JSON list of C-alpha atoms in Angstrom, two decimals:
[
{"chain": "A", "resi": 1, "resn": "UNK", "atom": "CA", "xyz": [-16.01, 37.80, -34.45]},
{"chain": "A", "resi": 2, "resn": "UNK", "atom": "CA", "xyz": [-15.34, 37.98, -30.72]},
{"chain": "A", "resi": 3, "resn": "UNK", "atom": "CA", "xyz": [-11.73, 38.35, -29.72]},
{"chain": "A", "resi": 4, "resn": "UNK", "atom": "CA", "xyz": [-9.86, 39.91, -26.86]},
{"chain": "A", "resi": 5, "resn": "UNK", "atom": "CA", "xyz": [-6.70, 41.90, -27.27]},
{"chain": "A", "resi": 6, "resn": "UNK", "atom": "CA", "xyz": [-4.81, 39.20, -25.39]},
{"chain": "A", "resi": 7, "resn": "UNK", "atom": "CA", "xyz": [-5.80, 36.60, -27.95]},
{"chain": "A", "resi": 8, "resn": "UNK", "atom": "CA", "xyz": [-4.74, 38.83, -30.82]},
{"chain": "A", "resi": 9, "resn": "UNK", "atom": "CA", "xyz": [-1.34, 39.74, -29.43]},
{"chain": "A", "resi": 10, "resn": "UNK", "atom": "CA", "xyz": [-0.61, 36.51, -27.57]},
{"chain": "A", "resi": 11, "resn": "UNK", "atom": "CA", "xyz": [0.62, 38.71, -24.74]},
{"chain": "A", "resi": 12, "resn": "UNK", "atom": "CA", "xyz": [-0.78, 37.89, -21.31]},
{"chain": "A", "resi": 13, "resn": "UNK", "atom": "CA", "xyz": [0.03, 38.17, -17.64]},
{"chain": "A", "resi": 14, "resn": "UNK", "atom": "CA", "xyz": [1.26, 34.59, -17.48]},
{"chain": "A", "resi": 15, "resn": "UNK", "atom": "CA", "xyz": [3.72, 34.39, -14.61]},
{"chain": "A", "resi": 16, "resn": "UNK", "atom": "CA", "xyz": [6.33, 32.69, -16.74]},
{"chain": "A", "resi": 17, "resn": "UNK", "atom": "CA", "xyz": [8.96, 35.10, -15.38]},
{"chain": "A", "resi": 18, "resn": "UNK", "atom": "CA", "xyz": [9.48, 32.64, -12.52]},
{"chain": "A", "resi": 19, "resn": "UNK", "atom": "CA", "xyz": [10.77, 30.12, -15.04]},
{"chain": "A", "resi": 20, "resn": "UNK", "atom": "CA", "xyz": [14.48, 30.62, -15.85]},
{"chain": "A", "resi": 21, "resn": "UNK", "atom": "CA", "xyz": [14.33, 30.79, -19.64]},
{"chain": "A", "resi": 22, "resn": "UNK", "atom": "CA", "xyz": [17.63, 30.50, -21.50]},
{"chain": "A", "resi": 23, "resn": "UNK", "atom": "CA", "xyz": [18.13, 32.63, -24.59]},
{"chain": "A", "resi": 24, "resn": "UNK", "atom": "CA", "xyz": [17.36, 30.85, -27.84]},
{"chain": "A", "resi": 25, "resn": "UNK", "atom": "CA", "xyz": [20.34, 30.30, -30.12]},
{"chain": "A", "resi": 26, "resn": "UNK", "atom": "CA", "xyz": [19.86, 31.06, -33.84]},
{"chain": "A", "resi": 27, "resn": "UNK", "atom": "CA", "xyz": [17.65, 28.40, -35.41]},
{"chain": "A", "resi": 28, "resn": "UNK", "atom": "CA", "xyz": [16.54, 26.91, -32.10]},
{"chain": "A", "resi": 29, "resn": "UNK", "atom": "CA", "xyz": [13.05, 26.42, -30.74]},
{"chain": "A", "resi": 30, "resn": "UNK", "atom": "CA", "xyz": [11.92, 25.28, -27.33]},
{"chain": "A", "resi": 31, "resn": "UNK", "atom": "CA", "xyz": [9.87, 22.09, -27.21]},
{"chain": "A", "resi": 32, "resn": "UNK", "atom": "CA", "xyz": [7.85, 20.70, -24.34]},
{"chain": "A", "resi": 33, "resn": "UNK", "atom": "CA", "xyz": [8.03, 17.08, -23.25]},
{"chain": "A", "resi": 34, "resn": "UNK", "atom": "CA", "xyz": [5.02, 15.97, -21.18]},
{"chain": "A", "resi": 35, "resn": "UNK", "atom": "CA", "xyz": [6.03, 13.34, -18.65]},
{"chain": "A", "resi": 36, "resn": "UNK", "atom": "CA", "xyz": [3.85, 10.28, -18.00]},
{"chain": "A", "resi": 37, "resn": "UNK", "atom": "CA", "xyz": [1.55, 10.46, -14.96]},
{"chain": "A", "resi": 38, "resn": "UNK", "atom": "CA", "xyz": [2.68, 8.80, -11.77]},
{"chain": "A", "resi": 39, "resn": "UNK", "atom": "CA", "xyz": [-0.83, 7.59, -10.95]},
{"chain": "A", "resi": 40, "resn": "UNK", "atom": "CA", "xyz": [-3.98, 6.57, -12.82]},
{"chain": "A", "resi": 41, "resn": "UNK", "atom": "CA", "xyz": [-5.60, 9.92, -12.02]},
{"chain": "A", "resi": 42, "resn": "UNK", "atom": "CA", "xyz": [-6.22, 11.74, -15.29]},
{"chain": "A", "resi": 43, "resn": "UNK", "atom": "CA", "xyz": [-6.23, 15.04, -13.41]},
{"chain": "A", "resi": 44, "resn": "UNK", "atom": "CA", "xyz": [-2.81, 14.52, -11.89]},
{"chain": "A", "resi": 45, "resn": "UNK", "atom": "CA", "xyz": [-0.79, 17.76, -12.21]},
{"chain": "A", "resi": 46, "resn": "UNK", "atom": "CA", "xyz": [1.08, 18.11, -15.47]},
{"chain": "A", "resi": 47, "resn": "UNK", "atom": "CA", "xyz": [4.86, 17.64, -15.29]},
{"chain": "A", "resi": 48, "resn": "UNK", "atom": "CA", "xyz": [7.01, 18.69, -18.23]},
{"chain": "A", "resi": 49, "resn": "UNK", "atom": "CA", "xyz": [10.53, 19.51, -19.32]},
{"chain": "A", "resi": 50, "resn": "UNK", "atom": "CA", "xyz": [11.56, 22.21, -21.76]},
{"chain": "A", "resi": 51, "resn": "UNK", "atom": "CA", "xyz": [14.41, 21.66, -24.20]},
{"chain": "A", "resi": 52, "resn": "UNK", "atom": "CA", "xyz": [16.20, 23.76, -26.79]},
{"chain": "A", "resi": 53, "resn": "UNK", "atom": "CA", "xyz": [16.31, 21.97, -30.14]},
{"chain": "A", "resi": 54, "resn": "UNK", "atom": "CA", "xyz": [17.56, 23.08, -33.58]},
{"chain": "A", "resi": 55, "resn": "UNK", "atom": "CA", "xyz": [14.83, 23.45, -36.19]},
{"chain": "A", "resi": 56, "resn": "UNK", "atom": "CA", "xyz": [16.45, 22.66, -39.51]},
{"chain": "A", "resi": 57, "resn": "UNK", "atom": "CA", "xyz": [15.12, 24.34, -42.67]},
{"chain": "A", "resi": 58, "resn": "UNK", "atom": "CA", "xyz": [12.48, 22.16, -44.33]},
{"chain": "A", "resi": 59, "resn": "UNK", "atom": "CA", "xyz": [13.63, 18.72, -43.25]},
{"chain": "A", "resi": 60, "resn": "UNK", "atom": "CA", "xyz": [13.48, 16.36, -46.21]},
{"chain": "A", "resi": 61, "resn": "UNK", "atom": "CA", "xyz": [13.22, 13.29, -43.97]},
{"chain": "A", "resi": 62, "resn": "UNK", "atom": "CA", "xyz": [10.04, 11.30, -44.37]},
{"chain": "A", "resi": 63, "resn": "UNK", "atom": "CA", "xyz": [10.52, 8.88, -41.49]},
{"chain": "A", "resi": 64, "resn": "UNK", "atom": "CA", "xyz": [10.12, 9.65, -37.81]},
{"chain": "A", "resi": 65, "resn": "UNK", "atom": "CA", "xyz": [11.83, 10.92, -35.88]},
{"chain": "A", "resi": 66, "resn": "UNK", "atom": "CA", "xyz": [13.13, 13.40, -38.45]},
{"chain": "A", "resi": 67, "resn": "UNK", "atom": "CA", "xyz": [15.71, 14.99, -36.17]},
{"chain": "A", "resi": 68, "resn": "UNK", "atom": "CA", "xyz": [18.51, 13.60, -34.04]},
{"chain": "A", "resi": 69, "resn": "UNK", "atom": "CA", "xyz": [16.69, 14.95, -30.99]},
{"chain": "A", "resi": 70, "resn": "UNK", "atom": "CA", "xyz": [13.34, 13.39, -31.94]},
{"chain": "A", "resi": 71, "resn": "UNK", "atom": "CA", "xyz": [10.34, 15.19, -33.39]},
{"chain": "A", "resi": 72, "resn": "UNK", "atom": "CA", "xyz": [7.59, 17.56, -32.37]},
{"chain": "A", "resi": 73, "resn": "UNK", "atom": "CA", "xyz": [3.95, 18.46, -32.86]},
{"chain": "A", "resi": 74, "resn": "UNK", "atom": "CA", "xyz": [2.45, 21.95, -32.60]},
{"chain": "A", "resi": 75, "resn": "UNK", "atom": "CA", "xyz": [-0.62, 22.83, -30.55]},
{"chain": "A", "resi": 76, "resn": "UNK", "atom": "CA", "xyz": [-3.39, 25.13, -31.77]},
{"chain": "A", "resi": 77, "resn": "UNK", "atom": "CA", "xyz": [-5.82, 26.19, -29.06]},
{"chain": "A", "resi": 78, "resn": "UNK", "atom": "CA", "xyz": [-7.70, 29.09, -27.51]},
{"chain": "A", "resi": 79, "resn": "UNK", "atom": "CA", "xyz": [-6.00, 30.60, -24.46]},
{"chain": "A", "resi": 80, "resn": "UNK", "atom": "CA", "xyz": [-9.35, 31.11, -22.75]},
{"chain": "A", "resi": 81, "resn": "UNK", "atom": "CA", "xyz": [-11.15, 33.58, -20.51]},
{"chain": "A", "resi": 82, "resn": "UNK", "atom": "CA", "xyz": [-8.49, 33.45, -17.77]},
{"chain": "A", "resi": 83, "resn": "UNK", "atom": "CA", "xyz": [-5.64, 34.52, -20.08]},
{"chain": "A", "resi": 84, "resn": "UNK", "atom": "CA", "xyz": [-5.06, 37.70, -18.08]},
{"chain": "A", "resi": 85, "resn": "UNK", "atom": "CA", "xyz": [-5.09, 35.83, -14.76]},
{"chain": "A", "resi": 86, "resn": "UNK", "atom": "CA", "xyz": [-4.16, 32.16, -15.30]},
{"chain": "A", "resi": 87, "resn": "UNK", "atom": "CA", "xyz": [-5.82, 29.90, -12.78]},
{"chain": "A", "resi": 88, "resn": "UNK", "atom": "CA", "xyz": [-3.86, 26.65, -13.18]},
{"chain": "A", "resi": 89, "resn": "UNK", "atom": "CA", "xyz": [-0.30, 25.52, -12.53]},
{"chain": "A", "resi": 90, "resn": "UNK", "atom": "CA", "xyz": [1.93, 23.00, -14.24]},
{"chain": "A", "resi": 91, "resn": "UNK", "atom": "CA", "xyz": [5.49, 21.99, -13.42]},
{"chain": "A", "resi": 92, "resn": "UNK", "atom": "CA", "xyz": [8.28, 22.59, -15.95]},
{"chain": "A", "resi": 93, "resn": "UNK", "atom": "CA", "xyz": [11.71, 21.33, -14.91]},
{"chain": "A", "resi": 94, "resn": "UNK", "atom": "CA", "xyz": [10.62, 21.50, -11.25]},
{"chain": "A", "resi": 95, "resn": "UNK", "atom": "CA", "xyz": [9.42, 25.10, -11.60]},
{"chain": "A", "resi": 96, "resn": "UNK", "atom": "CA", "xyz": [5.75, 26.00, -11.10]},
{"chain": "A", "resi": 97, "resn": "UNK", "atom": "CA", "xyz": [4.37, 27.88, -14.10]},
{"chain": "A", "resi": 98, "resn": "UNK", "atom": "CA", "xyz": [0.89, 29.38, -14.32]},
{"chain": "A", "resi": 99, "resn": "UNK", "atom": "CA", "xyz": [-1.19, 28.44, -17.37]},
{"chain": "A", "resi": 100, "resn": "UNK", "atom": "CA", "xyz": [-4.78, 28.91, -18.42]},
{"chain": "A", "resi": 101, "resn": "UNK", "atom": "CA", "xyz": [-7.47, 26.36, -17.66]},
{"chain": "A", "resi": 102, "resn": "UNK", "atom": "CA", "xyz": [-7.84, 25.58, -21.35]},
{"chain": "A", "resi": 103, "resn": "UNK", "atom": "CA", "xyz": [-4.12, 24.93, -21.82]},
{"chain": "A", "resi": 104, "resn": "UNK", "atom": "CA", "xyz": [-4.06, 22.62, -18.81]},
{"chain": "A", "resi": 105, "resn": "UNK", "atom": "CA", "xyz": [-6.95, 20.65, -20.34]},
{"chain": "A", "resi": 106, "resn": "UNK", "atom": "CA", "xyz": [-5.14, 20.50, -23.68]},
{"chain": "A", "resi": 107, "resn": "UNK", "atom": "CA", "xyz": [-1.95, 19.22, -22.05]},
{"chain": "A", "resi": 108, "resn": "UNK", "atom": "CA", "xyz": [-3.92, 16.56, -20.17]},
{"chain": "A", "resi": 109, "resn": "UNK", "atom": "CA", "xyz": [-5.40, 15.40, -23.47]},
{"chain": "A", "resi": 110, "resn": "UNK", "atom": "CA", "xyz": [-1.98, 15.40, -25.15]},
{"chain": "A", "resi": 111, "resn": "UNK", "atom": "CA", "xyz": [-0.51, 13.43, -22.25]},
{"chain": "A", "resi": 112, "resn": "UNK", "atom": "CA", "xyz": [-3.18, 10.76, -22.59]},
{"chain": "A", "resi": 113, "resn": "UNK", "atom": "CA", "xyz": [-2.77, 10.68, -26.38]},
{"chain": "A", "resi": 114, "resn": "UNK", "atom": "CA", "xyz": [1.03, 10.43, -26.31]},
{"chain": "A", "resi": 115, "resn": "UNK", "atom": "CA", "xyz": [0.85, 7.64, -23.74]},
{"chain": "A", "resi": 116, "resn": "UNK", "atom": "CA", "xyz": [-1.42, 5.58, -25.98]},
{"chain": "A", "resi": 117, "resn": "UNK", "atom": "CA", "xyz": [0.73, 6.12, -29.10]},
{"chain": "A", "resi": 118, "resn": "UNK", "atom": "CA", "xyz": [4.17, 6.22, -27.53]},
{"chain": "A", "resi": 119, "resn": "UNK", "atom": "CA", "xyz": [7.03, 5.43, -29.88]},
{"chain": "A", "resi": 120, "resn": "UNK", "atom": "CA", "xyz": [10.74, 4.80, -29.28]},
{"chain": "A", "resi": 121, "resn": "UNK", "atom": "CA", "xyz": [11.44, 8.55, -29.04]},
{"chain": "A", "resi": 122, "resn": "UNK", "atom": "CA", "xyz": [10.08, 11.32, -26.81]},
{"chain": "A", "resi": 123, "resn": "UNK", "atom": "CA", "xyz": [6.94, 13.03, -28.10]},
{"chain": "A", "resi": 124, "resn": "UNK", "atom": "CA", "xyz": [7.48, 16.77, -27.85]},
{"chain": "A", "resi": 125, "resn": "UNK", "atom": "CA", "xyz": [5.15, 19.69, -28.41]},
{"chain": "A", "resi": 126, "resn": "UNK", "atom": "CA", "xyz": [5.51, 23.33, -29.36]},
{"chain": "A", "resi": 127, "resn": "UNK", "atom": "CA", "xyz": [3.09, 25.35, -27.23]},
{"chain": "A", "resi": 128, "resn": "UNK", "atom": "CA", "xyz": [3.29, 29.12, -27.62]},
{"chain": "A", "resi": 129, "resn": "UNK", "atom": "CA", "xyz": [2.37, 30.07, -24.04]},
{"chain": "A", "resi": 130, "resn": "UNK", "atom": "CA", "xyz": [5.34, 28.20, -22.54]},
{"chain": "A", "resi": 131, "resn": "UNK", "atom": "CA", "xyz": [7.77, 27.63, -25.41]},
{"chain": "A", "resi": 132, "resn": "UNK", "atom": "CA", "xyz": [8.06, 31.39, -25.86]},
{"chain": "A", "resi": 133, "resn": "UNK", "atom": "CA", "xyz": [9.33, 33.58, -23.05]},
{"chain": "A", "resi": 134, "resn": "UNK", "atom": "CA", "xyz": [6.23, 35.74, -22.78]},
{"chain": "A", "resi": 135, "resn": "UNK", "atom": "CA", "xyz": [8.12, 38.19, -20.55]},
{"chain": "A", "resi": 136, "resn": "UNK", "atom": "CA", "xyz": [10.61, 38.90, -23.34]},
{"chain": "A", "resi": 137, "resn": "UNK", "atom": "CA", "xyz": [8.80, 41.05, -25.90]},
{"chain": "A", "resi": 138, "resn": "UNK", "atom": "CA", "xyz": [11.76, 41.01, -28.29]},
{"chain": "A", "resi": 139, "resn": "UNK", "atom": "CA", "xyz": [11.84, 37.21, -28.34]},
{"chain": "A", "resi": 140, "resn": "UNK", "atom": "CA", "xyz": [8.08, 37.02, -28.87]},
{"chain": "A", "resi": 141, "resn": "UNK", "atom": "CA", "xyz": [8.29, 39.43, -31.82]},
{"chain": "A", "resi": 142, "resn": "UNK", "atom": "CA", "xyz": [11.16, 37.47, -33.38]},
{"chain": "A", "resi": 143, "resn": "UNK", "atom": "CA", "xyz": [9.47, 34.10, -32.92]},
{"chain": "A", "resi": 144, "resn": "UNK", "atom": "CA", "xyz": [6.16, 35.30, -34.36]},
{"chain": "A", "resi": 145, "resn": "UNK", "atom": "CA", "xyz": [8.06, 35.85, -37.60]},
{"chain": "A", "resi": 146, "resn": "UNK", "atom": "CA", "xyz": [9.06, 32.16, -37.48]},
{"chain": "A", "resi": 147, "resn": "UNK", "atom": "CA", "xyz": [5.54, 30.84, -36.90]},
{"chain": "A", "resi": 148, "resn": "UNK", "atom": "CA", "xyz": [5.20, 29.67, -40.50]},
{"chain": "A", "resi": 149, "resn": "UNK", "atom": "CA", "xyz": [8.30, 27.48, -40.15]},
{"chain": "A", "resi": 150, "resn": "UNK", "atom": "CA", "xyz": [7.33, 26.21, -36.70]},
{"chain": "A", "resi": 151, "resn": "UNK", "atom": "CA", "xyz": [3.85, 25.10, -37.78]},
{"chain": "A", "resi": 152, "resn": "UNK", "atom": "CA", "xyz": [4.67, 23.93, -41.30]},
{"chain": "A", "resi": 153, "resn": "UNK", "atom": "CA", "xyz": [7.64, 21.85, -40.15]},
{"chain": "A", "resi": 154, "resn": "UNK", "atom": "CA", "xyz": [5.83, 20.20, -37.25]},
{"chain": "A", "resi": 155, "resn": "UNK", "atom": "CA", "xyz": [5.11, 16.50, -37.63]},
{"chain": "A", "resi": 156, "resn": "UNK", "atom": "CA", "xyz": [1.47, 17.46, -37.13]},
{"chain": "A", "resi": 157, "resn": "UNK", "atom": "CA", "xyz": [-0.75, 20.04, -35.48]},
{"chain": "A", "resi": 158, "resn": "UNK", "atom": "CA", "xyz": [-3.17, 19.19, -32.69]},
{"chain": "A", "resi": 159, "resn": "UNK", "atom": "CA", "xyz": [-6.25, 21.41, -32.52]},
{"chain": "A", "resi": 160, "resn": "UNK", "atom": "CA", "xyz": [-7.77, 21.58, -29.04]},
{"chain": "A", "resi": 161, "resn": "UNK", "atom": "CA", "xyz": [-11.36, 22.84, -29.27]},
{"chain": "A", "resi": 162, "resn": "UNK", "atom": "CA", "xyz": [-11.98, 22.67, -25.53]},
{"chain": "A", "resi": 163, "resn": "UNK", "atom": "CA", "xyz": [-13.35, 20.17, -23.06]},
{"chain": "A", "resi": 164, "resn": "UNK", "atom": "CA", "xyz": [-15.62, 17.41, -24.35]},
{"chain": "A", "resi": 165, "resn": "UNK", "atom": "CA", "xyz": [-19.36, 17.65, -23.76]},
{"chain": "A", "resi": 166, "resn": "UNK", "atom": "CA", "xyz": [-22.02, 14.95, -23.77]},
{"chain": "A", "resi": 167, "resn": "UNK", "atom": "CA", "xyz": [-22.69, 15.41, -27.49]},
{"chain": "A", "resi": 168, "resn": "UNK", "atom": "CA", "xyz": [-19.19, 16.22, -28.79]},
{"chain": "A", "resi": 169, "resn": "UNK", "atom": "CA", "xyz": [-18.74, 12.76, -30.30]},
{"chain": "A", "resi": 170, "resn": "UNK", "atom": "CA", "xyz": [-22.13, 13.03, -31.99]},
{"chain": "A", "resi": 171, "resn": "UNK", "atom": "CA", "xyz": [-21.10, 16.35, -33.52]},
{"chain": "A", "resi": 172, "resn": "UNK", "atom": "CA", "xyz": [-17.80, 14.98, -34.81]},
{"chain": "A", "resi": 173, "resn": "UNK", "atom": "CA", "xyz": [-19.48, 11.91, -36.33]},
{"chain": "A", "resi": 174, "resn": "UNK", "atom": "CA", "xyz": [-21.96, 14.15, -38.11]},
{"chain": "A", "resi": 175, "resn": "UNK", "atom": "CA", "xyz": [-19.08, 16.24, -39.48]},
{"chain": "A", "resi": 176, "resn": "UNK", "atom": "CA", "xyz": [-17.55, 13.11, -40.98]},
{"chain": "A", "resi": 177, "resn": "UNK", "atom": "CA", "xyz": [-20.89, 12.20, -42.55]},
{"chain": "A", "resi": 178, "resn": "UNK", "atom": "CA", "xyz": [-21.19, 15.69, -44.00]},
{"chain": "A", "resi": 179, "resn": "UNK", "atom": "CA", "xyz": [-17.68, 15.44, -45.43]},
{"chain": "A", "resi": 180, "resn": "UNK", "atom": "CA", "xyz": [-18.51, 12.12, -47.06]},
{"chain": "A", "resi": 181, "resn": "UNK", "atom": "CA", "xyz": [-21.63, 13.74, -48.50]},
{"chain": "A", "resi": 182, "resn": "UNK", "atom": "CA", "xyz": [-19.48, 16.18, -50.45]},
{"chain": "A", "resi": 183, "resn": "UNK", "atom": "CA", "xyz": [-18.64, 13.33, -52.78]},
{"chain": "A", "resi": 184, "resn": "UNK", "atom": "CA", "xyz": [-22.29, 12.61, -53.55]},
{"chain": "A", "resi": 185, "resn": "UNK", "atom": "CA", "xyz": [-23.84, 14.04, -56.66]},
{"chain": "A", "resi": 186, "resn": "UNK", "atom": "CA", "xyz": [-25.79, 17.28, -56.29]},
{"chain": "A", "resi": 187, "resn": "UNK", "atom": "CA", "xyz": [-28.91, 15.44, -57.47]},
{"chain": "A", "resi": 188, "resn": "UNK", "atom": "CA", "xyz": [-28.66, 12.88, -54.65]},
{"chain": "A", "resi": 189, "resn": "UNK", "atom": "CA", "xyz": [-28.21, 15.61, -52.03]},
{"chain": "A", "resi": 190, "resn": "UNK", "atom": "CA", "xyz": [-31.19, 17.57, -53.43]},
{"chain": "A", "resi": 191, "resn": "UNK", "atom": "CA", "xyz": [-33.48, 14.52, -53.35]},
{"chain": "A", "resi": 192, "resn": "UNK", "atom": "CA", "xyz": [-32.48, 13.76, -49.76]},
{"chain": "A", "resi": 193, "resn": "UNK", "atom": "CA", "xyz": [-33.20, 17.33, -48.65]},
{"chain": "A", "resi": 194, "resn": "UNK", "atom": "CA", "xyz": [-36.59, 17.29, -50.37]},
{"chain": "A", "resi": 195, "resn": "UNK", "atom": "CA", "xyz": [-37.47, 13.96, -48.73]},
{"chain": "A", "resi": 196, "resn": "UNK", "atom": "CA", "xyz": [-36.66, 15.37, -45.30]},
{"chain": "A", "resi": 197, "resn": "UNK", "atom": "CA", "xyz": [-38.54, 18.60, -45.95]},
{"chain": "A", "resi": 198, "resn": "UNK", "atom": "CA", "xyz": [-41.81, 16.92, -46.86]},
{"chain": "A", "resi": 199, "resn": "UNK", "atom": "CA", "xyz": [-41.63, 13.87, -44.63]},
{"chain": "A", "resi": 200, "resn": "UNK", "atom": "CA", "xyz": [-41.29, 16.04, -41.54]},
{"chain": "A", "resi": 201, "resn": "UNK", "atom": "CA", "xyz": [-38.66, 13.63, -40.26]},
{"chain": "A", "resi": 202, "resn": "UNK", "atom": "CA", "xyz": [-35.07, 14.56, -39.63]},
{"chain": "A", "resi": 203, "resn": "UNK", "atom": "CA", "xyz": [-33.35, 11.96, -37.44]},
{"chain": "A", "resi": 204, "resn": "UNK", "atom": "CA", "xyz": [-30.11, 13.93, -37.68]},
{"chain": "A", "resi": 205, "resn": "UNK", "atom": "CA", "xyz": [-31.51, 17.14, -36.22]},
{"chain": "A", "resi": 206, "resn": "UNK", "atom": "CA", "xyz": [-29.82, 16.63, -32.85]},
{"chain": "A", "resi": 207, "resn": "UNK", "atom": "CA", "xyz": [-26.57, 15.65, -34.55]},
{"chain": "A", "resi": 208, "resn": "UNK", "atom": "CA", "xyz": [-26.72, 18.81, -36.63]},
{"chain": "A", "resi": 209, "resn": "UNK", "atom": "CA", "xyz": [-27.18, 20.91, -33.50]},
{"chain": "A", "resi": 210, "resn": "UNK", "atom": "CA", "xyz": [-24.26, 19.11, -31.85]},
{"chain": "A", "resi": 211, "resn": "UNK", "atom": "CA", "xyz": [-22.08, 19.96, -34.85]},
{"chain": "A", "resi": 212, "resn": "UNK", "atom": "CA", "xyz": [-23.13, 23.62, -34.67]},
{"chain": "A", "resi": 213, "resn": "UNK", "atom": "CA", "xyz": [-22.18, 23.73, -31.00]},
{"chain": "A", "resi": 214, "resn": "UNK", "atom": "CA", "xyz": [-18.70, 22.51, -31.92]},
{"chain": "A", "resi": 215, "resn": "UNK", "atom": "CA", "xyz": [-18.39, 25.11, -34.66]},
{"chain": "A", "resi": 216, "resn": "UNK", "atom": "CA", "xyz": [-19.56, 27.88, -32.32]},
{"chain": "A", "resi": 217, "resn": "UNK", "atom": "CA", "xyz": [-16.82, 27.25, -29.78]},
{"chain": "A", "resi": 218, "resn": "UNK", "atom": "CA", "xyz": [-14.45, 30.16, -28.99]},
{"chain": "A", "resi": 219, "resn": "UNK", "atom": "CA", "xyz": [-11.62, 28.31, -30.78]},
{"chain": "A", "resi": 220, "resn": "UNK", "atom": "CA", "xyz": [-13.08, 29.26, -34.16]},
{"chain": "A", "resi": 221, "resn": "UNK", "atom": "CA", "xyz": [-13.43, 32.93, -33.19]},
{"chain": "A", "resi": 222, "resn": "UNK", "atom": "CA", "xyz": [-9.69, 33.56, -33.17]},
{"chain": "A", "resi": 223, "resn": "UNK", "atom": "CA", "xyz": [-7.76, 35.02, -36.09]},
{"chain": "A", "resi": 224, "resn": "UNK", "atom": "CA", "xyz": [-4.74, 33.05, -34.88]},
{"chain": "A", "resi": 225, "resn": "UNK", "atom": "CA", "xyz": [-6.54, 29.78, -35.63]},
{"chain": "A", "resi": 226, "resn": "UNK", "atom": "CA", "xyz": [-6.86, 30.63, -39.31]},
{"chain": "A", "resi": 227, "resn": "UNK", "atom": "CA", "xyz": [-3.19, 31.57, -39.45]},
{"chain": "A", "resi": 228, "resn": "UNK", "atom": "CA", "xyz": [-2.05, 28.44, -37.61]},
{"chain": "A", "resi": 229, "resn": "UNK", "atom": "CA", "xyz": [-4.14, 26.09, -39.73]},
{"chain": "A", "resi": 230, "resn": "UNK", "atom": "CA", "xyz": [-3.05, 27.83, -42.94]},
{"chain": "A", "resi": 231, "resn": "UNK", "atom": "CA", "xyz": [0.61, 27.42, -41.97]},
{"chain": "A", "resi": 232, "resn": "UNK", "atom": "CA", "xyz": [0.22, 23.78, -40.92]}
]
C-alpha cells in the first residue's frame, strides 16, 4: 500500500498560517461554506467562508437542517502529490489560502453539486485541510480525537476519488451491476461465468477494466480512507 508520511499524519506545508484562525471553543467545529460562482466558468476560483459552529452530541433530529446554524457534510479525499507544496489557491473570507490540486477539484465538484441541490439553508462542509488549523499541532491532535464524531454526525460523507476520466462513468455503472449481481444465486453467477469462458465473448471486458482503474486510484491507498468510511 503506497502512502506518504504526509498522508498518514495529515501534516503538510499548507500555507494556512496566513489565514487568521480563531481558537475553537469546546464542542465547536469549523465548517466551510462554498459560495456560488459569479460566472458560468466551472473553473472560476473557489470562494468560501469559514464559520465556527457547535457540534451537539449525537443529534436526534431526523429532518434537515438538524442544527440552528444549518447542517454539514464531510469530505473524504486524497490530498495528492503536491501536499508538501500546494499548487492551487482558494479564497476563504477574503484571504488567499493554498490548497492541493486534488482539493481544489473536489471543492469545484462540491460547488456544482450544492448549486444543483440547493435547499433553504447553507450547505456547509467539513474539510480537514482548511477546517483544522494545520499550523497548530495541538489543535490538530485534539481534533483527530474527535474525528469519529465529526464523520459519524455529518449529514453525509462525500468521497472524491479524483478527476473524471473518459471511462469513469462506465466503471461506476459496472460497479452497480456487480452490486446487483450479489443478489443473484451462486448457480446463476456460475453459469454466466462458464458461458463467457467458453463462448470467448465478454462484452463487459472494457467496463471491468474501467472499474479496476477506479479501484486503483490513490484514494484507496490511504489508511485514512478506511477510517473515515468506517466512522461515517
